[in-house]
Amino acid sequence: MRVWPGRPYPLGATWDGAGVNFALFSENASRVELCLFDSADAPKESHRIDLREQTDQVWHCYLPDALPGTLYGYRVHGPYEPTKGHRFNANKVLLDPYAKLIGRDVKWDDSVFAYPIGTDDLQFDDRDSAAFAPLAAVVDTAFTWGDDRPPRTPWHKTFIYEVHVKGMTMRHPEVPENLRGTYAGLAQDAIIRHLKDLNVTAIELLPVHHHLNDRHLVDNGLSNYWGYNTLSFFAPQASYDALGNSLSPVHEFKMMVRAMHAAGIEVILDVVYNHTCEGNQMGPTLSWRGVDNAAYYRLAPDPRYYMDFTGCGNTLNMQHPKVLQMIMDSLRYWVTEMHVDGFRFDLASTLARELHDVDKLSAFFDIVHQDPILSQVKLIAEPWDVGPGGYQVGNFPVLWSEWNGKYRDVVRKFWKGDGGLASEFATRLCGSSDLYEWSGRKPYASINFVTCHDGFTLK
């Protein structure tokens, strides 16, 4: 197989019409191998390619013979020293953090853990995970968008409908059975007509980033329905694809967006950049942990452990420039390539934690505000997390709207008949100027909602 040096940018696997450039960031690795697989059922890789080129902590190569659909992963070498924050284990095949398509999902097995199950995480596991690890597939991003244009509905005219791709369509009698629970099902005339009848101007999709079904769920015949357990920040959830073809989710998602735009409906994504699916120190080694644990995650003063502001075991390291780049690259990808119109950021306070406290002047907000693409789309914060000082309703900067939890609570109390709320009810109904006006934001900074997916139902 021919191997050329390639380029360190862009990160991920990039098909240029003649071959594929592979680029992986790892600051602390000593060696990186690119692993190519012949099929999703292959028990091991068919080729291992040493990435001998390294530029500014990015390992890269170019394969002139590679095509879209190529299945690949990485083996990353380095120290396994959990007490120093390093968890490299080259026996584990790793998913590219920039994977734009999942060619094979995780097959749960003890070998996808970097330590022997039944011991503590300081022990080293030498079993090979090649037959069970998630694999990325090279994607061809070409798509005929035609005259697709973002609706750009003004904020003061925006009516958002929270939607789960599967839940919205799975039992709908007017959606063909073979399309139920899919992106294609969501694009059906019956669904769009229903949204238009409600005067909806934007759908907010619960997570469509490809997510992990945790082992204990799979063992009990269950799945993670909501999807707040991200395995890839670039790849659309493969199970929402009607064809069941590992190469088609990207294309089908784009068709859905194009159909929504044609009806004047914006598409907003609920995104989870605060943590990943790898959990705490006892979790599996699937991607970021094995690529460079100390770079990708916020580690505790004892670096064996993780800072956890999310209740999910880990927190992405927003202090590292390459982690910030990954998030920004992901956001821009979904706007420029997938044509989405905005984002709702899950537990957004976590993204603002520069050191420990929430800092609204954090690097994340600075780079979003100056970005010529992201500063022009809808940005919605869930303005809290589970860490100290995490409740930040009213404290996000300009350009941002927020889920107004105070509106939700007061409206419910007023509706229930609690007394002494008329004044605050009026303030909330009119845009909560006490929360937003001081920072120069308009009433539309308040996303007024009464219920959502979080279990605080109307019943």
Short mmCIF file of C-alpha atoms in Angstrom, two decimals:
data_model
loop_
_atom_site.label_atom_id
_atom_site.label_comp_id
_atom_site.label_asym_id
_atom_site.label_seq_id
_atom_site.Cartn_x
_atom_site.Cartn_y
_atom_site.Cartn_z
CA MET A 1 0.00 0.00 0.00
CA ARG A 2 1.30 3.42 -0.96
CA VAL A 3 1.69 5.89 1.91
CA TRP A 4 2.53 9.57 1.47
CA PRO A 5 3.35 12.07 4.22
CA GLY A 6 0.03 13.90 4.06
CA ARG A 7 -0.93 17.05 5.97
CA PRO A 8 -1.69 17.88 9.62
CA TYR A 9 -4.86 19.74 8.69
CA PRO A 10 -7.74 19.19 8.63
CA LEU A 11 -7.94 16.69 11.47
CA GLY A 12 -9.80 13.46 10.82
CA ALA A 13 -10.06 11.54 7.55
CA THR A 14 -10.53 13.78 4.50
CA TRP A 15 -11.39 12.43 1.06
CA ASP A 16 -10.19 14.82 -1.69
CA GLY A 17 -11.38 12.89 -4.74
CA ALA A 18 -8.06 11.12 -5.24
CA GLY A 19 -7.21 9.71 -1.82
CA VAL A 20 -7.66 10.20 1.92
CA ASN A 21 -5.63 12.32 4.33
CA PHE A 22 -5.56 11.04 7.92
CA ALA A 23 -4.61 13.36 10.80
CA LEU A 24 -4.81 12.66 14.55
CA PHE A 25 -3.85 14.98 17.41
CA SER A 26 -2.02 13.45 20.37
CA GLU A 27 0.25 15.58 22.50
CA ASN A 28 1.72 12.84 24.69
CA ALA A 29 1.84 9.80 22.40
CA SER A 30 5.13 8.18 21.46
CA ARG A 31 3.83 6.41 18.35
CA VAL A 32 0.59 6.20 16.35
CA GLU A 33 -0.60 3.44 14.01
CA LEU A 34 -3.45 3.78 11.52
CA CYS A 35 -5.44 0.54 11.33
CA LEU A 36 -7.48 -0.34 8.21
CA PHE A 37 -10.25 -2.95 8.29
CA ASP A 38 -11.70 -4.88 5.36
CA SER A 39 -15.19 -5.08 6.85
CA ALA A 40 -17.18 -4.35 9.99
CA ASP A 41 -17.04 -8.07 10.83
CA ALA A 42 -13.28 -8.31 10.51
CA PRO A 43 -11.71 -9.68 13.73
CA LYS A 44 -8.55 -7.63 13.18
CA GLU A 45 -7.14 -4.98 10.91
CA SER A 46 -5.84 -5.84 7.45
CA HIS A 47 -3.17 -3.13 7.52
CA ARG A 48 -1.26 -1.27 10.20
CA ILE A 49 0.42 1.90 9.01
CA ASP A 50 2.93 3.76 11.18
CA LEU A 51 2.25 7.48 11.08
CA ARG A 52 5.86 8.62 10.81
CA GLU A 53 4.97 12.23 10.11
CA GLN A 54 4.23 14.47 13.07
CA THR A 55 3.61 18.20 12.78
CA ASP A 56 2.82 20.27 15.87
CA GLN A 57 1.55 17.23 17.82
CA VAL A 58 -0.58 16.04 14.89
CA TRP A 59 0.24 12.62 13.40
CA HIS A 60 -0.65 12.29 9.72
CA CYS A 61 -0.38 10.42 6.43
CA TYR A 62 -2.04 10.32 3.01
CA LEU A 63 -3.27 7.14 1.31
CA PRO A 64 -3.69 7.75 -2.44
CA ASP A 65 -5.54 4.44 -2.89
CA ALA A 66 -8.10 4.90 -0.10
CA LEU A 67 -11.77 5.57 -0.89
CA PRO A 68 -14.93 6.69 0.92
CA GLY A 69 -16.22 3.81 3.01
CA THR A 70 -12.76 2.80 4.20
CA LEU A 71 -13.05 1.52 7.78
CA TYR A 72 -10.31 2.63 10.15
CA GLY A 73 -9.20 3.14 13.74
CA TYR A 74 -5.98 3.96 15.57
CA ARG A 75 -3.57 2.36 18.00
CA VAL A 76 -1.84 5.00 20.08
CA HIS A 77 1.33 4.17 21.99
CA GLY A 78 2.54 5.88 25.14
CA PRO A 79 2.79 5.44 28.89
CA TYR A 80 0.07 3.72 30.89
CA GLU A 81 0.46 5.77 34.07
CA PRO A 82 -3.01 6.58 35.46
CA THR A 83 -1.53 8.33 38.51
CA LYS A 84 0.07 10.80 36.08
CA GLY A 85 -3.03 11.12 33.90
CA HIS A 86 -1.81 8.92 31.03
CA ARG A 87 -3.86 5.91 29.89
CA PHE A 88 -2.28 4.85 26.60
CA ASN A 89 -2.79 1.21 25.66
CA ALA A 90 -1.91 0.24 22.09
CA ASN A 91 -3.79 -3.05 22.48
CA LYS A 92 -6.96 -1.01 22.11
CA VAL A 93 -8.20 0.15 18.71
CA LEU A 94 -9.53 3.70 19.06
CA LEU A 95 -12.19 5.70 17.26
CA ASP A 96 -10.98 8.87 15.56
CA PRO A 97 -12.29 11.85 17.63
CA TYR A 98 -13.09 13.46 14.27
CA ALA A 99 -14.97 10.43 12.88
CA LYS A 100 -17.72 11.73 10.59
CA LEU A 101 -19.36 8.36 10.11
CA ILE A 102 -19.52 5.30 12.37
CA GLY A 103 -18.76 2.22 10.29
CA ARG A 104 -19.03 -0.18 13.22
CA ASP A 105 -20.53 0.42 16.64
CA VAL A 106 -19.07 -0.84 19.91
CA LYS A 107 -19.41 -4.57 20.52
CA TRP A 108 -19.22 -4.88 24.28
CA ASP A 109 -16.37 -7.03 25.50
CA ASP A 110 -13.95 -6.86 28.43
CA SER A 111 -11.15 -6.08 25.96
CA VAL A 112 -12.43 -2.54 25.28
CA PHE A 113 -11.33 -1.60 28.81
CA ALA A 114 -7.69 -0.61 29.32
CA TYR A 115 -7.53 -2.42 32.66
CA PRO A 116 -8.63 -5.99 33.49
CA ILE A 117 -12.29 -6.00 34.54
CA GLY A 118 -12.53 -7.05 38.17
CA THR A 119 -9.34 -5.22 39.16
CA ASP A 120 -8.67 -1.51 39.64
CA ASP A 121 -7.78 0.89 36.84
CA LEU A 122 -4.08 0.95 37.77
CA GLN A 123 -3.62 -2.50 36.21
CA PHE A 124 -2.79 -2.88 32.49
CA ASP A 125 -4.90 -5.06 30.17
CA ASP A 126 -3.08 -6.55 27.19
CA ARG A 127 -6.07 -8.07 25.37
CA ASP A 128 -6.64 -6.83 21.83
CA SER A 129 -9.92 -4.97 21.20
CA ALA A 130 -9.74 -4.95 17.38
CA ALA A 131 -12.79 -7.21 16.95
CA PHE A 132 -14.96 -5.14 19.29
CA ALA A 133 -13.89 -1.49 19.06
CA PRO A 134 -15.95 1.16 17.23
CA LEU A 135 -14.63 2.01 13.77
CA ALA A 136 -14.88 5.15 11.70
CA ALA A 137 -15.71 5.19 7.98
CA VAL A 138 -14.30 7.69 5.52
CA VAL A 139 -17.16 9.85 4.25
CA ASP A 140 -17.74 11.55 0.92
CA THR A 141 -19.45 14.81 1.88
CA ALA A 142 -20.72 15.57 -1.65
CA PHE A 143 -24.45 16.37 -1.70
CA THR A 144 -26.75 18.29 -4.04
CA TRP A 145 -28.21 21.03 -1.86
CA GLY A 146 -29.84 22.82 -4.79
CA ASP A 147 -31.28 26.16 -3.72
CA ASP A 148 -31.29 25.28 0.00
CA ARG A 149 -31.20 28.39 2.17
CA PRO A 150 -31.38 28.80 5.95
CA PRO A 151 -34.79 30.25 6.92
CA ARG A 152 -33.12 32.69 9.35
CA THR A 153 -36.34 33.23 11.31
CA PRO A 154 -35.96 36.28 13.60
CA TRP A 155 -35.69 35.40 17.26
CA HIS A 156 -38.88 37.22 18.20
CA LYS A 157 -40.83 35.09 15.71
CA THR A 158 -39.20 31.79 16.65
CA PHE A 159 -41.37 28.96 17.99
CA ILE A 160 -39.24 25.93 18.89
CA TYR A 161 -40.58 22.36 19.04
CA GLU A 162 -38.35 19.84 20.83
CA VAL A 163 -38.20 16.63 18.80
CA HIS A 164 -36.74 13.16 19.20
CA VAL A 165 -36.03 11.71 15.74
CA LYS A 166 -37.27 8.25 16.66
CA GLY A 167 -40.05 9.28 19.05
CA MET A 168 -41.62 11.74 16.62
CA THR A 169 -42.09 9.20 13.88
CA MET A 170 -41.97 5.67 15.29
CA ARG A 171 -45.72 5.24 15.73
CA HIS A 172 -47.00 7.84 13.27
CA PRO A 173 -49.68 6.20 11.09
CA GLU A 174 -48.94 8.44 8.10
CA VAL A 175 -45.21 7.70 8.05
CA PRO A 176 -44.34 4.57 6.03
CA GLU A 177 -43.31 1.76 8.35
CA ASN A 178 -39.87 1.39 6.81
CA LEU A 179 -39.15 5.07 7.49
CA ARG A 180 -40.39 5.29 11.07
CA GLY A 181 -37.78 6.30 13.63
CA THR A 182 -35.45 7.76 10.99
CA TYR A 183 -34.22 11.03 9.52
CA ALA A 184 -36.18 10.20 6.37
CA GLY A 185 -39.31 9.65 8.46
CA LEU A 186 -38.90 13.08 10.04
CA ALA A 187 -38.82 14.61 6.55
CA GLN A 188 -42.18 13.10 5.54
CA ASP A 189 -44.99 15.43 4.48
CA ALA A 190 -47.19 14.30 7.37
CA ILE A 191 -44.62 15.40 9.95
CA ILE A 192 -43.87 18.70 8.25
CA ARG A 193 -47.57 19.42 7.82
CA HIS A 194 -48.14 18.78 11.53
CA LEU A 195 -45.34 21.17 12.46
CA LYS A 196 -46.66 23.85 10.11
CA ASP A 197 -50.19 23.46 11.53
CA LEU A 198 -48.71 24.21 14.97
CA ASN A 199 -46.92 27.28 13.56
CA VAL A 200 -43.56 25.77 14.52
CA THR A 201 -40.61 27.67 13.01
CA ALA A 202 -37.77 25.47 14.34
CA ILE A 203 -37.31 21.90 15.49
CA GLU A 204 -34.76 21.27 18.22
CA LEU A 205 -33.49 17.72 17.76
CA LEU A 206 -32.52 15.78 20.86
CA PRO A 207 -28.95 14.52 20.41
CA VAL A 208 -28.17 13.20 16.94
CA HIS A 209 -24.41 12.93 17.53
CA HIS A 210 -23.69 9.22 17.50
CA HIS A 211 -23.97 7.98 21.08
CA LEU A 212 -23.01 4.92 23.09
CA ASN A 213 -25.39 2.44 24.65
CA ASP A 214 -23.68 1.64 27.95
CA ARG A 215 -22.80 -1.98 28.67
CA HIS A 216 -25.23 -2.41 31.55
CA LEU A 217 -28.07 -1.24 29.31
CA VAL A 218 -27.19 -3.61 26.48
CA ASP A 219 -26.80 -6.49 28.93
CA ASN A 220 -30.37 -5.82 30.10
CA GLY A 221 -31.82 -5.48 26.61
CA LEU A 222 -32.13 -1.69 26.94
CA SER A 223 -30.77 1.34 25.11
CA ASN A 224 -29.96 4.97 25.79
CA TYR A 225 -33.06 6.57 24.27
CA TRP A 226 -32.23 10.25 24.77
CA GLY A 227 -28.65 10.01 23.46
CA TYR A 228 -26.81 12.28 25.91
CA ASN A 229 -23.77 9.98 25.83
CA THR A 230 -21.68 11.07 22.86
CA LEU A 231 -19.30 8.73 21.04
CA SER A 232 -18.63 11.12 18.12
CA PHE A 233 -19.16 14.87 17.89
CA PHE A 234 -19.16 14.75 14.07
CA ALA A 235 -21.06 11.59 13.08
CA PRO A 236 -24.87 11.46 12.91
CA GLN A 237 -26.54 8.68 14.91
CA ALA A 238 -26.41 5.66 12.61
CA SER A 239 -29.51 3.93 14.01
CA TYR A 240 -31.72 6.78 12.73
CA ASP A 241 -30.84 5.87 9.15
CA ALA A 242 -33.65 4.27 7.14
CA LEU A 243 -31.44 2.16 4.87
CA GLY A 244 -29.38 0.64 7.67
CA ASN A 245 -26.35 1.27 5.47
CA SER A 246 -23.29 2.56 7.33
CA LEU A 247 -22.55 4.98 4.48
CA SER A 248 -25.98 6.62 4.29
CA PRO A 249 -26.69 8.47 7.60
CA VAL A 250 -24.88 11.64 6.49
CA HIS A 251 -26.77 11.78 3.19
CA GLU A 252 -30.13 11.05 4.81
CA PHE A 253 -29.61 13.68 7.51
CA LYS A 254 -28.89 16.27 4.82
CA MET A 255 -32.06 15.30 2.94
CA MET A 256 -34.06 15.86 6.14
CA VAL A 257 -32.55 19.31 6.69
CA ARG A 258 -33.20 20.25 3.07
CA ALA A 259 -36.86 19.22 3.41
CA MET A 260 -37.29 21.22 6.62
CA HIS A 261 -35.73 24.31 5.08
CA ALA A 262 -38.00 24.03 2.05
CA ALA A 263 -40.93 24.25 4.48
CA GLY A 264 -39.41 27.27 6.25
CA ILE A 265 -38.47 25.27 9.38
CA GLU A 266 -35.07 25.66 11.01
CA VAL A 267 -33.12 22.70 12.44
CA ILE A 268 -31.44 23.22 15.82
CA LEU A 269 -29.31 20.50 17.43
CA ASP A 270 -29.16 19.67 21.12
CA VAL A 271 -25.40 19.13 21.56
CA VAL A 272 -23.46 17.57 24.44
CA TYR A 273 -19.91 18.94 24.53
CA ASN A 274 -19.61 18.89 28.30
CA HIS A 275 -18.64 15.20 28.64
CA THR A 276 -18.12 12.02 26.61
CA CYS A 277 -19.39 8.45 26.83
CA GLU A 278 -16.13 7.11 28.32
CA GLY A 279 -17.24 7.85 31.89
CA ASN A 280 -14.90 7.94 34.88
CA GLN A 281 -11.61 6.09 35.41
CA MET A 282 -13.47 2.77 35.39
CA GLY A 283 -15.01 3.39 31.96
CA PRO A 284 -14.03 1.90 28.59
CA THR A 285 -11.19 3.12 26.39
CA LEU A 286 -12.91 3.84 23.08
CA SER A 287 -11.47 7.11 21.77
CA TRP A 288 -10.30 10.25 23.59
CA ARG A 289 -9.05 8.43 26.71
CA GLY A 290 -6.66 6.30 24.68
CA VAL A 291 -5.71 9.02 22.20
CA ASP A 292 -4.57 11.45 24.93
CA ASN A 293 -6.37 11.30 28.26
CA ALA A 294 -4.44 14.17 29.84
CA ALA A 295 -5.22 16.53 26.97
CA TYR A 296 -8.90 15.76 26.37
CA TYR A 297 -10.21 15.54 29.95
CA ARG A 298 -10.28 17.79 33.02
CA LEU A 299 -8.27 15.84 35.54
CA ALA A 300 -8.53 16.20 39.31
CA PRO A 301 -5.59 17.31 41.49
CA ASP A 302 -4.93 13.59 41.72
CA PRO A 303 -4.76 13.02 37.92
CA ARG A 304 -5.90 9.42 38.23
CA TYR A 305 -9.41 10.85 38.61
CA TYR A 306 -11.61 13.22 36.63
CA MET A 307 -13.28 16.51 37.46
CA ASP A 308 -16.98 15.82 37.04
CA PHE A 309 -19.25 18.85 36.63
CA THR A 310 -21.81 16.83 34.65
CA GLY A 311 -22.71 13.84 36.82
CA CYS A 312 -21.56 11.61 33.96
CA GLY A 313 -18.05 10.75 35.13
CA ASN A 314 -15.90 13.20 33.18
CA THR A 315 -15.67 16.73 31.79
CA LEU A 316 -13.99 17.79 28.56
CA ASN A 317 -10.90 19.94 29.10
CA MET A 318 -11.97 23.37 27.82
CA GLN A 319 -8.58 24.73 28.90
CA HIS A 320 -6.77 22.85 26.11
CA PRO A 321 -6.63 24.60 22.70
CA LYS A 322 -7.02 21.35 20.77
CA VAL A 323 -10.17 20.45 22.69
CA LEU A 324 -11.58 23.89 21.97
CA GLN A 325 -10.62 23.37 18.32
CA MET A 326 -12.42 20.01 18.23
CA ILE A 327 -15.62 21.57 19.55
CA MET A 328 -15.41 24.52 17.19
CA ASP A 329 -14.61 22.27 14.22
CA SER A 330 -17.61 20.11 15.13
CA LEU A 331 -19.96 23.10 15.36
CA ARG A 332 -18.74 24.56 12.09
CA TYR A 333 -19.03 21.16 10.38
CA TRP A 334 -22.69 20.85 11.34
CA VAL A 335 -23.40 24.37 10.04
CA THR A 336 -21.35 24.35 6.84
CA GLU A 337 -21.66 20.70 5.78
CA MET A 338 -24.98 19.66 7.36
CA HIS A 339 -26.69 23.09 7.09
CA VAL A 340 -28.14 23.19 10.61
CA ASP A 341 -29.35 26.54 11.93
CA GLY A 342 -28.24 26.57 15.54
CA PHE A 343 -27.46 24.68 18.72
CA ARG A 344 -28.82 24.12 22.21
CA PHE A 345 -25.85 23.43 24.51
CA ASP A 346 -26.50 20.82 27.18
CA LEU A 347 -25.20 21.83 30.64
CA ALA A 348 -23.63 24.90 29.06
CA SER A 349 -22.18 26.21 32.33
CA THR A 350 -19.60 23.42 32.13
CA LEU A 351 -18.23 24.94 28.91
CA ALA A 352 -17.56 28.18 30.77
CA ARG A 353 -15.44 26.69 33.56
CA GLU A 354 -11.98 28.07 32.86
CA LEU A 355 -10.56 26.96 36.19
CA HIS A 356 -13.24 25.90 38.64
CA ASP A 357 -15.88 28.64 38.73
CA VAL A 358 -18.12 29.49 35.80
CA ASP A 359 -16.54 32.36 33.83
CA LYS A 360 -18.69 34.04 31.21
CA LEU A 361 -15.52 35.52 29.69
CA SER A 362 -14.07 32.07 29.06
CA ALA A 363 -12.14 31.20 25.91
CA PHE A 364 -15.09 29.24 24.55
CA PHE A 365 -17.34 32.31 24.42
CA ASP A 366 -14.53 34.47 23.06
CA ILE A 367 -13.92 32.21 20.08
CA VAL A 368 -17.64 31.69 19.39
CA HIS A 369 -18.27 35.45 19.40
CA GLN A 370 -15.54 36.18 16.85
CA ASP A 371 -16.30 33.22 14.60
CA PRO A 372 -17.82 34.43 11.29
CA ILE A 373 -19.96 31.27 10.97
CA LEU A 374 -21.06 30.39 14.50
CA SER A 375 -21.77 33.97 15.56
CA GLN A 376 -24.50 34.04 12.90
CA VAL A 377 -26.53 31.01 14.01
CA LYS A 378 -28.88 30.51 16.95
CA LEU A 379 -27.03 29.77 20.20
CA ILE A 380 -29.07 28.50 23.15
CA ALA A 381 -27.64 27.64 26.56
CA GLU A 382 -29.00 25.27 29.14
CA PRO A 383 -27.59 27.67 31.75
CA TRP A 384 -26.68 25.26 34.51
CA ASP A 385 -24.63 22.19 35.38
CA VAL A 386 -24.29 20.08 38.53
CA GLY A 387 -21.08 21.71 39.84
CA PRO A 388 -20.76 24.49 42.45
CA GLY A 389 -22.14 27.78 41.18
CA GLY A 390 -23.47 26.06 38.10
CA TYR A 391 -26.91 27.71 38.04
CA GLN A 392 -26.30 30.66 35.70
CA VAL A 393 -29.73 31.71 34.40
CA GLY A 394 -29.36 35.29 33.16
CA ASN A 395 -25.56 35.32 33.19
CA PHE A 396 -24.61 34.25 29.68
CA PRO A 397 -23.14 36.89 27.34
CA VAL A 398 -24.61 38.62 24.31
CA LEU A 399 -25.39 36.45 21.25
CA TRP A 400 -26.74 33.78 23.59
CA SER A 401 -30.31 32.89 24.45
CA GLU A 402 -31.07 30.71 27.47
CA TRP A 403 -33.56 28.17 28.60
CA ASN A 404 -35.31 30.28 31.21
CA GLY A 405 -35.77 27.93 34.15
CA LYS A 406 -37.25 30.73 36.23
CA TYR A 407 -39.99 31.26 33.63
CA ARG A 408 -40.80 27.54 33.72
CA ASP A 409 -41.02 27.43 37.50
CA VAL A 410 -43.11 30.60 37.94
CA VAL A 411 -45.58 29.73 35.19
CA ARG A 412 -46.12 26.29 36.70
CA LYS A 413 -46.65 27.73 40.19
CA PHE A 414 -49.03 30.39 38.87
CA TRP A 415 -50.95 27.80 36.84
CA LYS A 416 -51.16 25.57 39.93
CA GLY A 417 -52.75 28.42 41.87
CA ASP A 418 -49.94 29.49 44.18
CA GLY A 419 -50.46 33.02 45.49
CA GLY A 420 -48.34 36.18 45.36
CA LEU A 421 -46.92 35.50 41.90
CA ALA A 422 -48.78 37.95 39.66
CA SER A 423 -45.91 40.45 39.48
CA GLU A 424 -43.19 37.91 38.72
CA PHE A 425 -45.48 36.05 36.32
CA ALA A 426 -45.92 39.28 34.33
CA THR A 427 -42.16 39.90 34.34
CA ARG A 428 -41.42 36.41 33.06
CA LEU A 429 -44.15 36.53 30.42
CA CYS A 430 -42.77 39.80 29.07
CA GLY A 431 -39.20 38.64 28.62
CA SER A 432 -37.58 38.67 32.08
CA SER A 433 -35.89 42.06 31.78
CA ASP A 434 -34.49 41.60 35.30
CA LEU A 435 -32.38 38.72 33.98
CA TYR A 436 -31.27 39.96 30.57
CA GLU A 437 -31.57 43.72 30.16
CA TRP A 438 -28.58 44.51 32.38
CA SER A 439 -26.22 42.80 29.89
CA GLY A 440 -27.71 44.49 26.83
CA ARG A 441 -29.72 41.48 25.73
CA LYS A 442 -33.25 41.70 24.37
CA PRO A 443 -36.31 39.79 25.64
CA TYR A 444 -35.68 37.08 23.05
CA ALA A 445 -32.65 36.03 25.11
CA SER A 446 -35.25 34.21 27.19
CA ILE A 447 -36.38 30.87 25.79
CA ASN A 448 -39.75 30.65 27.52
CA PHE A 449 -40.67 27.01 28.04
CA VAL A 450 -43.00 25.09 30.32
CA THR A 451 -41.85 21.50 29.77
CA CYS A 452 -39.09 19.59 28.00
CA HIS A 453 -37.56 16.11 27.83
CA ASP A 454 -36.04 16.23 31.34
CA GLY A 455 -38.91 14.50 33.12
CA PHE A 456 -40.56 17.60 34.60
CA THR A 457 -43.78 16.84 32.75
CA LEU A 458 -47.13 18.57 32.68
CA LYS A 459 -48.83 15.76 34.59
#
